[in-house]
Coordinates of C-alpha atoms and ligand atoms in Angstrom, one line a residue:
X140 CA 37.7 -9.7 0.0
X141 CA 36.0 -11.6 -2.7
X142 CA 36.5 -12.0 -6.3
X143 CA 33.4 -12.6 -8.6
X144 CA 33.9 -14.0 -12.0
X145 CA 31.0 -13.1 -14.2
X146 CA 30.4 -15.5 -17.1
X147 CA 28.1 -14.5 -20.0
X148 CA 27.6 -14.6 -23.7
X149 CA 29.5 -12.4 -26.1
X150 CA 28.2 -8.9 -25.3
X151 CA 26.7 -7.9 -28.6
X152 CA 25.0 -11.3 -29.2
X153 CA 21.2 -11.5 -28.9
X154 CA 19.9 -13.9 -26.3
X155 CA 16.4 -15.0 -25.6
X156 CA 14.2 -17.8 -24.1
X157 CA 14.9 -21.2 -25.7
X158 CA 12.1 -22.0 -28.1
X159 CA 11.0 -25.2 -26.5
X160 CA 10.4 -23.5 -23.2
X161 CA 7.9 -21.0 -24.6
X162 CA 4.4 -22.5 -24.8
X163 CA 1.1 -20.8 -25.5
X164 CA -0.6 -21.6 -22.3
X165 CA 1.3 -22.4 -19.2
X166 CA 4.6 -20.9 -19.9
X167 CA 4.1 -18.0 -22.3
X168 CA 7.1 -15.9 -23.3
X169 CA 8.2 -13.8 -20.4
X170 CA 11.2 -12.1 -21.9
X171 CA 11.9 -10.7 -25.3
X172 CA 15.2 -11.1 -27.0
X173 CA 17.9 -8.8 -25.7
X174 CA 21.5 -8.0 -26.0
X175 CA 23.6 -7.8 -22.9
X176 CA 24.6 -4.3 -22.0
X177 CA 24.6 -2.3 -18.7
X178 CA 21.6 -0.5 -20.0
X179 CA 19.9 -3.9 -20.0
X180 CA 20.6 -4.6 -16.4
X181 CA 20.0 -1.2 -14.9
X182 CA 17.1 0.0 -16.9
X183 CA 15.4 -2.1 -19.3
X184 CA 15.7 -5.7 -18.1
X185 CA 12.5 -6.2 -16.3
X186 CA 10.2 -3.8 -18.0
X187 CA 11.2 -4.6 -21.4
X188 CA 11.5 -8.2 -20.8
X189 CA 8.4 -8.7 -18.8
X190 CA 5.4 -9.6 -20.9
X191 CA 3.1 -7.2 -19.3
X192 CA 0.0 -8.5 -21.0
X193 CA 0.6 -12.1 -20.1
X194 CA 1.2 -11.2 -16.5
X195 CA -2.0 -9.3 -16.2
X196 CA -4.0 -12.0 -17.9
X197 CA -2.9 -14.9 -15.9
X198 CA -4.6 -14.7 -12.6
X199 CA -7.8 -16.5 -13.3
X200 CA -6.0 -19.0 -15.3
X201 CA -3.5 -19.6 -12.5
X202 CA -6.4 -20.1 -10.1
X203 CA -7.9 -22.9 -12.2
X204 CA -4.9 -24.5 -13.9
X205 CA -1.9 -24.3 -11.7
X206 CA -0.9 -26.9 -9.2
X207 CA 1.5 -24.7 -7.5
X208 CA 1.3 -21.0 -6.5
X209 CA 3.7 -19.1 -8.7
X210 CA 6.5 -17.5 -6.7
X211 CA 5.6 -14.0 -7.5
X212 CA 2.4 -14.2 -5.5
X213 CA 3.8 -15.9 -2.4
X214 CA 3.9 -13.5 0.5
X215 CA 7.2 -13.6 2.2
X216 CA 6.0 -14.5 5.6
X217 CA 3.7 -17.5 5.7
X218 CA 2.2 -17.0 9.2
X219 CA 0.6 -13.9 10.5
X220 CA 2.5 -12.2 13.3
X221 CA 0.1 -13.6 15.8
X222 CA 1.2 -17.0 14.6
X223 CA -2.1 -17.8 12.9
X224 CA -3.0 -18.0 9.3
X225 CA -4.3 -14.9 7.6
X226 CA -7.7 -16.3 7.4
X227 CA -8.1 -17.1 11.1
X228 CA -8.6 -13.7 12.6
X229 CA -11.5 -12.7 14.9
X230 CA -14.3 -10.6 13.6
X231 CA -14.5 -7.0 14.8
X232 CA -17.2 -4.8 16.1
X233 CA -16.7 -2.1 13.6
X234 CA -19.0 0.8 14.6
X235 CA -22.2 1.1 12.6
X236 CA -23.3 4.7 12.0
X237 CA -26.8 5.6 11.0
X238 CA -26.6 8.5 8.6
X239 CA -30.2 9.4 9.0
X240 CA -29.4 10.4 12.6
X241 CA -26.3 12.4 12.0
X242 CA -28.0 15.8 11.8
X243 CA -30.4 15.3 14.6
X244 CA -28.6 13.2 17.2
X245 CA -25.6 14.4 19.1
X246 CA -25.1 10.9 20.3
X247 CA -24.7 9.5 16.7
X248 CA -22.4 12.4 15.9
X249 CA -20.3 11.5 18.9
X250 CA -20.3 7.9 17.9
X251 CA -19.0 8.9 14.5
X252 CA -16.2 10.9 16.1
X253 CA -15.2 8.1 18.3
X254 CA -15.4 5.5 15.5
X255 CA -13.1 7.6 13.3
X256 CA -10.6 8.5 15.9
X257 CA -10.3 4.9 17.2
X258 CA -11.0 2.7 14.2
X259 CA -10.5 5.0 11.3
X260 CA -13.4 3.0 9.8
X261 CA -17.1 2.6 10.2
X262 CA -20.1 1.0 8.5
X263 CA -22.6 3.5 7.2
X264 CA -26.3 2.6 7.1
X265 CA -29.2 4.6 5.9
X266 CA -26.8 6.5 3.7
X267 CA -29.3 7.3 1.0
X268 CA -28.3 4.7 -1.6
X269 CA -30.9 2.0 -2.1
X270 CA -29.9 -1.6 -1.7
X271 CA -31.3 -2.3 -5.2
X272 CA -29.0 0.3 -6.7
X273 CA -26.0 -1.2 -4.8
X274 CA -26.9 -4.5 -6.5
X275 CA -26.8 -2.8 -9.9
X276 CA -23.3 -1.5 -9.1
X277 CA -22.2 -5.0 -8.0
X278 CA -23.7 -6.3 -11.2
X279 CA -21.7 -4.1 -13.6
X280 CA -18.6 -5.2 -11.7
X281 CA -19.5 -8.9 -12.0
X282 CA -20.3 -8.6 -15.7
X283 CA -17.1 -6.8 -16.5
X284 CA -14.9 -9.3 -14.7
X285 CA -16.8 -12.2 -16.3
X286 CA -16.6 -10.7 -19.8
X287 CA -14.3 -12.2 -22.3
X288 CA -10.6 -11.6 -22.1
X289 CA -10.9 -9.8 -25.4
X290 CA -13.3 -7.3 -23.9
X291 CA -11.2 -6.8 -20.7
X292 CA -8.1 -6.3 -22.8
X293 CA -9.7 -3.3 -24.4
X294 CA -9.3 -1.6 -21.0
X295 CA -5.9 -2.9 -20.3
X296 CA -3.7 -0.3 -18.5
X297 CA -0.4 0.8 -19.8
X298 CA 2.5 -0.8 -18.1
X299 CA 3.6 2.2 -16.2
X300 CA 0.2 3.7 -15.6
X301 CA -2.4 3.1 -12.9
X302 CA -5.5 3.7 -14.9
X303 CA -7.2 0.7 -16.6
X304 CA -7.5 -3.0 -16.1
X305 CA -4.7 -5.2 -14.7
X306 CA -2.8 -6.4 -11.7
X307 CA -0.3 -4.5 -9.6
X308 CA 1.8 -1.8 -11.1
X309 CA 5.3 -3.0 -10.7
X310 CA 7.5 -0.6 -8.7
X311 CA 10.0 -2.6 -6.8
X312 CA 12.4 -5.3 -7.4
X313 CA 11.1 -8.6 -6.0
X314 CA 7.6 -7.2 -5.6
X315 CA 5.1 -9.7 -4.3
X316 CA 2.0 -9.5 -6.4
X317 CA -1.5 -9.2 -4.9
X318 CA -4.0 -11.9 -5.8
X319 CA -6.4 -9.5 -7.4
X320 CA -7.5 -8.2 -10.8
X321 CA -8.4 -4.6 -10.8
X322 CA -10.1 -2.0 -12.9
X323 CA -9.1 1.5 -11.8
X324 CA -10.7 4.6 -13.3
X325 CA -10.9 8.3 -12.7
X326 CA -14.6 9.3 -12.3
X327 CA -14.3 12.9 -11.1
X328 CA -13.8 15.5 -12.3
X329 CA -15.6 14.4 -15.4
X330 CA -13.2 16.2 -17.8
X331 CA -10.4 14.0 -16.5
X332 CA -12.2 10.8 -17.3
X333 CA -10.3 8.6 -19.7
X334 CA -13.1 6.9 -21.4
X335 CA -10.9 4.4 -23.3
X336 CA -10.6 2.6 -20.0
X337 CA -14.3 2.4 -19.3
X338 CA -15.7 -1.0 -20.2
X339 CA -18.1 -1.1 -23.1
X340 CA -19.3 -4.5 -21.8
X341 CA -21.7 -4.4 -20.0
X342 CA -23.2 -1.5 -22.0
X343 CA -24.8 0.2 -19.0
X344 CA -21.5 0.3 -17.1
X345 CA -20.8 3.9 -17.7
X346 CA -24.3 5.1 -16.8
X347 CA -24.4 3.1 -13.6
X348 CA -20.9 4.1 -12.5
X349 CA -21.6 7.7 -13.2
X350 CA -24.8 7.7 -11.1
X351 CA -23.0 5.9 -8.3
X352 CA -20.2 8.4 -8.4
X353 CA -22.6 11.3 -7.9
X354 CA -24.2 9.5 -5.0
X355 CA -20.8 8.8 -3.4
X356 CA -19.9 12.5 -3.9
X357 CA -22.9 13.4 -1.7
X358 CA -21.9 10.9 0.9
X359 CA -18.4 12.3 0.9
X360 CA -19.9 15.7 1.7
X361 CA -22.1 14.3 4.5
X362 CA -19.1 12.6 6.1
X363 CA -16.8 15.5 5.9
X364 CA -19.3 17.9 7.3
X365 CA -20.3 15.6 10.1
X366 CA -16.7 15.0 11.0
X367 CA -16.1 18.8 11.2
X368 CA -19.2 19.3 13.3
X369 CA -18.2 16.5 15.6
X370 CA -15.1 18.5 16.5
X371 CA -17.1 21.7 16.9
X372 CA -15.7 23.2 13.8
X373 CA -17.4 24.9 10.9
X374 CA -19.2 22.4 8.7
X375 CA -17.1 23.2 5.7
X376 CA -13.7 23.4 7.2
X377 CA -12.5 20.1 5.7
X378 CA -14.5 20.5 2.5
X379 CA -13.0 23.9 1.9
X380 CA -9.7 22.2 1.4
X381 CA -11.1 20.2 -1.4
X382 CA -10.9 23.0 -4.0
X383 CA -13.2 23.3 -6.9
X384 CA -12.6 20.1 -8.7
X385 CA -12.6 17.3 -6.1
X386 CA -11.2 14.0 -7.3
X387 CA -12.8 10.6 -7.2
X388 CA -11.4 7.4 -8.5
X389 CA -13.1 4.0 -8.6
X390 CA -11.3 0.8 -8.2
X391 CA -13.1 -2.5 -8.9
X392 CA -11.4 -5.3 -7.1
X393 CA -11.9 -8.9 -8.2
X394 CA -10.3 -11.6 -6.1
X395 CA -10.6 -15.0 -7.8
X396 CA -10.9 -18.0 -5.5
X397 CA -7.5 -19.1 -4.3
X398 CA -6.4 -22.4 -2.9
X399 CA -3.4 -20.8 -1.2
X400 CA -5.3 -18.4 1.0
X401 CA -2.7 -18.2 3.7
X402 CA 0.1 -17.7 1.3
X403 CA -1.2 -14.7 -0.7
X404 CA -2.5 -11.3 0.0
X405 CA -5.6 -10.2 -1.9
X406 CA -4.4 -6.8 -1.0
X407 CA -1.2 -6.1 1.0
X408 CA -1.5 -4.1 4.2
X409 CA -1.8 -0.5 3.5
X410 CA -3.5 2.7 4.5
X411 CA -5.4 4.8 2.0
X412 CA -4.0 8.2 1.2
X413 CA -7.4 9.6 0.3
X414 CA -9.6 11.9 2.3
X415 CA -12.1 9.1 2.6
X416 CA -12.6 5.7 0.8
X417 CA -16.1 4.3 0.5
X418 CA -16.0 0.6 0.0
X419 CA -18.8 -1.4 -1.3
X420 CA -18.1 -4.9 0.1
X421 CA -19.0 -8.1 -1.6
X422 CA -22.5 -9.2 -0.6
X423 CA -21.5 -12.5 0.9
X424 CA -17.8 -13.0 1.0
X425 CA -15.8 -11.3 3.7
X426 CA -12.1 -10.5 3.4
X427 CA -11.4 -7.0 4.6
X428 CA -9.2 -6.9 7.8
X429 CA -8.1 -4.0 9.9
X430 CA -5.0 -3.7 12.1
X431 CA -6.2 -2.7 15.5
X432 CA -4.1 -2.7 18.7
X433 CA -1.5 -5.0 17.0
X434 CA -4.2 -7.5 16.0
X435 CA -5.7 -8.1 12.6
X436 CA -9.5 -8.2 12.9
X437 CA -12.1 -9.0 10.2
X438 CA -14.7 -6.5 9.1
X439 CA -18.1 -8.2 8.9
X440 CA -20.5 -7.6 6.1
X441 CA -23.5 -5.5 7.1
X442 CA -26.3 -5.7 4.6
X443 CA -26.6 -2.6 2.4
X444 CA -24.0 -0.8 4.4
X445 CA -21.0 1.0 2.9
X446 CA -17.7 0.6 4.7
X447 CA -16.0 4.0 5.0
X448 CA -12.3 4.3 5.7
X449 CA -10.7 7.6 6.6
X450 CA -7.6 8.2 4.6
X451 CA -4.4 10.1 5.4
X452 CA -5.6 13.4 4.1
X453 CA -8.3 13.6 6.8
X454 CA -5.7 12.5 9.3
X455 CA -3.6 15.4 8.2
X456 CA -6.5 17.9 8.1
X457 CA -7.6 16.9 11.5
X458 CA -4.1 17.2 12.9
X459 CA -4.1 13.5 13.9
X460 CA -7.5 13.5 15.7
X461 CA -8.8 11.1 13.1
X462 CA -6.7 8.2 12.1
X463 CA -6.3 6.4 8.8
X464 CA -6.0 2.7 9.5
X465 CA -3.9 0.0 8.0
X466 CA -6.0 -2.7 6.4
X467 CA -5.6 -5.6 4.0
X468 CA -7.8 -8.0 2.0
X469 CA -7.8 -11.7 2.0
X470 CA -8.9 -14.2 -0.6
X471 CA -11.3 -17.0 -0.3
X472 CA -10.5 -20.7 -1.1
X473 CA -13.8 -21.4 -2.8
X474 CA -15.5 -18.2 -3.8
X475 CA -14.6 -15.2 -5.8
X476 CA -14.9 -11.9 -4.0
X477 CA -15.6 -8.5 -5.5
X478 CA -15.4 -5.1 -3.9
X479 CA -15.6 -1.5 -5.2
X480 CA -13.5 1.2 -3.6
X481 CA -14.4 4.8 -4.3
X482 CA -11.5 7.1 -3.4
X483 CA -12.6 10.7 -2.5
X484 CA -10.0 13.4 -2.2
X485 CA -9.2 17.1 -2.8
X486 CA -8.2 18.6 -6.1
X487 CA -4.8 17.2 -6.8
X488 CA -2.9 20.5 -7.0
X489 CA -4.4 22.0 -4.0
X490 CA -2.4 22.0 -0.8
X491 CA -3.9 20.6 2.4
X492 CA -2.9 20.9 6.0
X493 CA -4.2 20.8 9.6
X494 CA -7.2 23.0 10.2
X495 CA -6.0 26.1 12.2
X496 CA -8.4 25.6 15.1
X497 CA -6.9 22.2 15.7
X498 CA -3.5 23.5 16.3
X499 CA -3.1 24.6 19.9
X500 CA -0.5 24.6 22.6
X501 CA -1.8 21.2 23.9
X502 CA -2.2 19.8 20.4
X503 CA 0.7 21.2 18.4
X504 CA 0.9 20.9 14.6
X505 CA 1.8 17.3 13.7
X506 CA 1.8 17.7 9.9
X507 CA 3.0 20.2 7.5
X508 CA 1.0 21.5 4.6
X509 CA 1.3 19.1 1.7
X510 CA 0.1 18.7 -1.8
X511 CA -1.4 15.5 -2.9
X512 CA 0.5 14.2 -5.8
X513 CA 2.8 11.3 -6.5
X514 CA 5.6 13.7 -5.6
X515 CA 4.0 14.1 -2.2
X516 CA 4.0 10.3 -1.7
X517 CA 7.4 9.6 -3.0
X518 CA 9.3 12.5 -1.6
X519 CA 8.0 15.1 0.6
X520 CA 5.5 13.2 2.6
X521 CA 7.8 10.9 4.5
X522 CA 10.6 13.4 4.8
X523 CA 8.4 15.9 6.3
X524 CA 6.8 13.6 8.8
X525 CA 9.1 10.8 9.4
X526 CA 12.2 12.4 10.7
X527 CA 12.3 15.5 12.8
X528 CA 15.0 18.1 12.2
X529 CA 17.6 16.8 14.6
X530 CA 17.2 13.2 13.4
X531 CA 17.6 14.4 9.8
X532 CA 20.7 16.2 10.9
X533 CA 22.1 13.3 12.7
X534 CA 21.9 11.1 9.7
X535 CA 24.7 12.3 7.4
X536 CA 24.5 11.9 3.7
X537 CA 27.1 9.3 3.7
X538 CA 25.6 7.2 6.5
X539 CA 22.2 7.2 5.1
X540 CA 23.4 6.2 1.7
X541 CA 25.0 3.1 3.3
X542 CA 22.2 2.3 5.6
X543 CA 19.7 -0.3 4.9
X544 CA 16.5 1.1 6.2
X545 CA 14.3 -1.7 7.4
X546 CA 12.1 -3.0 4.7
X547 CA 9.1 -4.2 6.5
X548 CA 6.7 -4.1 3.8
X549 CA 5.7 -7.1 1.8
X550 CA 6.6 -6.3 -1.7
X551 CA 5.9 -3.0 -3.3
X552 CA 3.7 0.0 -2.8
X553 CA 0.6 0.1 -4.8
X554 CA 0.5 3.7 -5.6
X555 CA -2.9 3.5 -7.1
X556 CA -4.6 2.7 -3.9
X557 CA -3.3 6.1 -3.0
X558 CA -1.2 5.3 -0.1
X559 CA 1.7 3.1 -0.6
X560 CA 1.9 1.1 2.7
X561 CA 5.3 2.3 3.5
X562 CA 4.4 5.9 3.2
X563 CA 2.0 5.8 6.1
X564 CA 3.1 8.1 8.8
X565 CA 2.8 8.1 12.6
X566 CA 2.8 10.7 15.2
X567 CA 5.8 9.4 17.0
X568 CA 8.0 12.3 16.2
X569 CA 11.2 11.3 17.9
X570 CA 11.2 7.8 17.0
X571 CA 13.0 6.8 13.8
X572 CA 10.5 5.2 11.5
X573 CA 11.8 3.0 8.8
X574 CA 10.3 1.8 5.7
X575 CA 10.6 1.2 2.0
X576 CA 13.9 1.0 0.5
X577 CA 14.3 -2.3 -1.1
X578 CA 14.3 -0.3 -4.2
X579 CA 17.3 1.6 -3.2
X580 CA 19.1 -1.4 -1.9
X581 CA 18.6 -3.4 -5.0
X582 CA 19.9 -0.8 -7.3
X583 CA 22.8 0.0 -5.0
X584 CA 23.8 -3.6 -4.5
X585 CA 23.4 -4.6 -8.1
X586 CA 25.6 -1.7 -9.0
X587 CA 28.1 -2.7 -6.5
X588 CA 28.1 -6.2 -7.9
X589 CA 29.3 -4.7 -11.2
X590 CA 31.6 -2.3 -9.5
X591 CA 29.6 0.8 -10.1
X592 CA 28.4 1.9 -6.7
X593 CA 27.4 5.4 -7.3
X594 CA 25.3 5.8 -4.1
X595 CA 21.8 6.5 -5.0
X596 CA 20.2 7.7 -1.8
X597 CA 19.8 11.2 -0.9
X598 CA 20.8 13.0 2.3
X599 CA 17.4 12.6 3.7
X600 CA 17.1 8.9 3.1
X601 CA 14.2 8.9 0.8
X602 CA 13.7 6.2 -1.7
X603 CA 14.8 6.9 -5.2
X604 CA 12.2 7.6 -7.8
X605 CA 10.4 4.4 -8.8
X606 CA 12.9 2.0 -10.2
X607 CA 12.7 0.7 -13.7
X608 CA 13.3 -2.7 -12.2
X609 CA 10.1 -4.5 -12.1
X610 CA 9.2 -7.9 -10.9
X611 CA 11.8 -10.6 -11.3
X612 CA 10.1 -13.5 -12.9
X613 CA 10.9 -17.1 -12.2
X614 CA 13.3 -18.7 -12.8
X615 CA 15.7 -16.2 -11.4
X616 CA 18.9 -15.3 -12.9
X617 CA 22.2 -15.5 -11.0
X618 CA 22.4 -11.8 -10.9
X619 CA 19.1 -11.5 -9.1
X620 CA 20.1 -14.0 -6.5
X621 CA 23.2 -12.0 -5.7
X622 CA 21.1 -8.9 -5.4
X623 CA 18.8 -10.6 -2.9
X624 CA 21.6 -11.9 -0.8
X625 CA 23.2 -8.6 -0.7
X626 CA 20.2 -6.9 0.8
X627 CA 20.2 -9.3 3.7
X628 CA 23.3 -7.9 5.2
X629 CA 23.0 -6.2 8.6
X630 CA 23.9 -2.5 8.5
X631 CA 24.5 0.0 11.2
X632 CA 23.4 3.5 11.4
X633 CA 25.0 5.8 14.0
X634 CA 24.2 9.3 14.8
X635 CA 26.9 11.9 15.0
X636 CA 26.7 12.2 18.7
X637 CA 26.5 8.4 19.3
X638 CA 23.2 8.5 21.0
X639 CA 21.7 6.4 18.3
X640 CA 23.0 2.9 17.7
X641 CA 20.9 0.8 15.6
X642 CA 22.0 -2.4 14.1
X643 CA 19.3 -3.2 11.7
X644 CA 19.1 -6.4 9.8
X645 CA 17.9 -5.0 6.5
X646 CA 15.6 -6.7 4.2
X647 CA 15.6 -9.7 6.5
X648 CA 12.8 -8.0 8.4
X649 CA 11.2 -11.3 9.5
X650 CA 13.7 -11.5 12.2
X651 CA 13.0 -8.1 13.7
X652 CA 10.6 -8.5 16.6
X653 CA 8.4 -5.8 18.0
X654 CA 9.4 -5.1 21.6
X655 CA 5.7 -4.9 22.5
X656 CA 3.9 -7.7 20.8
X657 CA 7.0 -9.8 20.2
X658 CA 6.0 -10.4 16.7
X659 CA 7.9 -9.8 13.5
X660 CA 7.7 -6.4 12.0
X661 CA 7.7 -7.8 8.5
X662 CA 4.0 -7.8 8.2
X663 CA 3.6 -4.2 8.9
X664 CA 4.5 -1.1 7.0
X665 CA 6.3 0.9 9.6
X666 CA 8.8 0.1 12.3
X667 CA 9.8 2.6 15.0
X668 CA 13.3 2.6 16.4
X669 CA 13.9 4.5 19.5
X670 CA 17.2 6.1 20.5
X671 CA 17.7 3.2 23.0
X672 CA 17.6 0.9 19.9
X673 CA 14.4 -0.9 20.7
X674 CA 12.2 -1.6 17.7
X675 CA 8.5 -1.6 17.7
X676 CA 5.6 -1.6 15.3
X677 CA 4.9 2.0 15.0
X678 CA 1.2 1.2 15.6
X679 CA 2.0 -0.7 18.8
X680 CA 4.2 2.1 20.1
X681 CA 1.6 4.7 19.3
X682 CA -1.0 2.8 21.2
X683 CA 1.2 2.5 24.2
X684 CA 2.3 6.2 24.2
X685 CA 0.1 8.8 25.9
X686 CA -0.8 11.6 23.6
X687 CA 1.3 14.1 25.4
X688 CA 4.4 12.0 24.9
X689 CA 4.0 11.3 21.2
X690 CA 6.6 13.9 20.3
X691 CA 9.1 12.1 22.3
X692 CA 7.9 8.6 23.1
X693 CA 9.5 7.0 26.1
X694 CA 10.7 3.4 25.6
X695 CA 8.1 1.0 27.0
X696 CA 11.0 -1.5 27.7
X697 CA 13.1 1.1 29.4
X698 CA 15.7 -0.7 31.5
X699 CA 19.3 0.2 31.9
X700 CA 21.1 -3.1 31.5
X701 CA 22.5 -3.7 28.1
X702 CA 20.5 -5.9 25.9
X703 CA 21.6 -8.0 23.0
X704 CA 19.1 -9.9 20.9
X705 CA 21.1 -12.1 18.6
X706 CA 18.1 -13.3 16.8
X707 CA 17.0 -10.0 15.5
X708 CA 20.2 -8.3 15.0
X709 CA 19.4 -5.6 17.4
X710 CA 21.8 -4.3 20.0
X711 CA 21.8 -1.6 22.5
X712 CA 24.4 -0.8 25.1
Ligands
LIG940 O1 -11.3 -5.2 -1.2 C1 -11.1 -4.9 0.0 O2 -11.7 -5.4 0.9 C2 -10.2 -3.7 0.3 C3 -9.8 -2.9 -0.8 C4 -8.9 -1.8 -0.4 O3 -8.5 -1.6 0.6 C5 -8.7 -0.7 -1.4 O4 -9.1 -0.8 -2.6 O5 -7.9 0.3 -1.1
LIG941 FE1 -7.6 0.4 1.0

């Protein structure tokens, strides 16, 4: 039993930052004046108080002026799970595919198939876009990011929107911010373009991006047709799922130099939720890394190549033959880095699903038909894929609402890179896969603190809709500290029939070690928990599990003696 005494000003009185602590430059006003009400804590506190503009505008200034990395950029776990800094990973032999051979050479087609099923990524050369034009594209990006703050501000995104110029959209309490400035715009279909977000400086921005988008549209077709052909399917079987108004978004990423390379993410680990993503890498500065066989590996720069990632929608359409891969981006201590990601995907409202021919007795349907929309990511996607029917049944409403699902993601999802990291799915049907819910927990616990625990989870354990809580700026209030501590409490989920006993240390995910690579799960987006209670990175487990066993993965550490691991809060017996 505890008794908390909450001390605060007279409820109706307005409070605000002390004048002397608000300066124009280093410490701009972060909160507006507010009155204390419940409304203030549960809904409006962060968003209303956060000075959205100043937050977005600070990155380049922080890079040059600040002696210390502001807390909101510090990734929670300093070392990588292999014990080395982010920047010290080996380079990978990402397959290079020659597009000029795809129609004529079965060997090249086979190489593409193997690249996409094992890497989910390849480097395209001879893709039909001249090196000189790629330079033009890089130039408009450079000119935009170097234009005056006044000019960039004209494209500033709204606080709760993805489109426009800015930093991360804030979705979760305590979200770690990426060290990146972004310009995100819809380029196709044309009638959905919001030109107010298209930079006017440089003046040829629009013309160049439009031409580039058309070229990427063609590349998208070449890739999807070749992928279909490589599986002996009709050329158009993936493209047919695109509908009449395929979508394309452009995201210009600008990573300023950063002295704290190992402490920040340029881009948190995530997988793209697109059909394919075509990435124009920086000409000189590397930074993209893939998670492959439980190791992070660097993607080298290949001159004039485009780096193509397969996203989740192709994984779904191909019934899991092709894999979307988790990746992340690093920053450089000395040099800025610029990339441009073009996200290609079907018409939003159109449903997609595994191609009929790929569903057989030996390769049963692994994904249901889904619609691409935010709804899809926030609700149906993980429910449909993450828990099979018996697992869902075994987690009663009450239990799930008290459970702390493992939060292994660093900070929040970035919806506008199309796949929030925590929404990535795996084919391990009978493993329980945990992700996300710091959002849930924060709301629940903060409500509990004030004696209003209304239980916000649903019976299927999905995260609530995006919280109105945003990033908690420094210095933190006492209330925030309490919320944080509360989320560290171990929780137990039990199935009705007692076959599942999991003692999960919730948000303290750093302490959860993968049974295969013995490294913390906190750097990954998905942890798999088997009925025996062992925890693995979903990626590790998937790699170790033969395809035939993916519906019911055996435990790689299967031994009968009881096991207690004090340090990660995991028990089986
Ligand atoms: O900038 C990079 O290297 C990666 C960017 C990325 O993954 C994305 O925009 O989705
Ligand atoms: Fe990405």
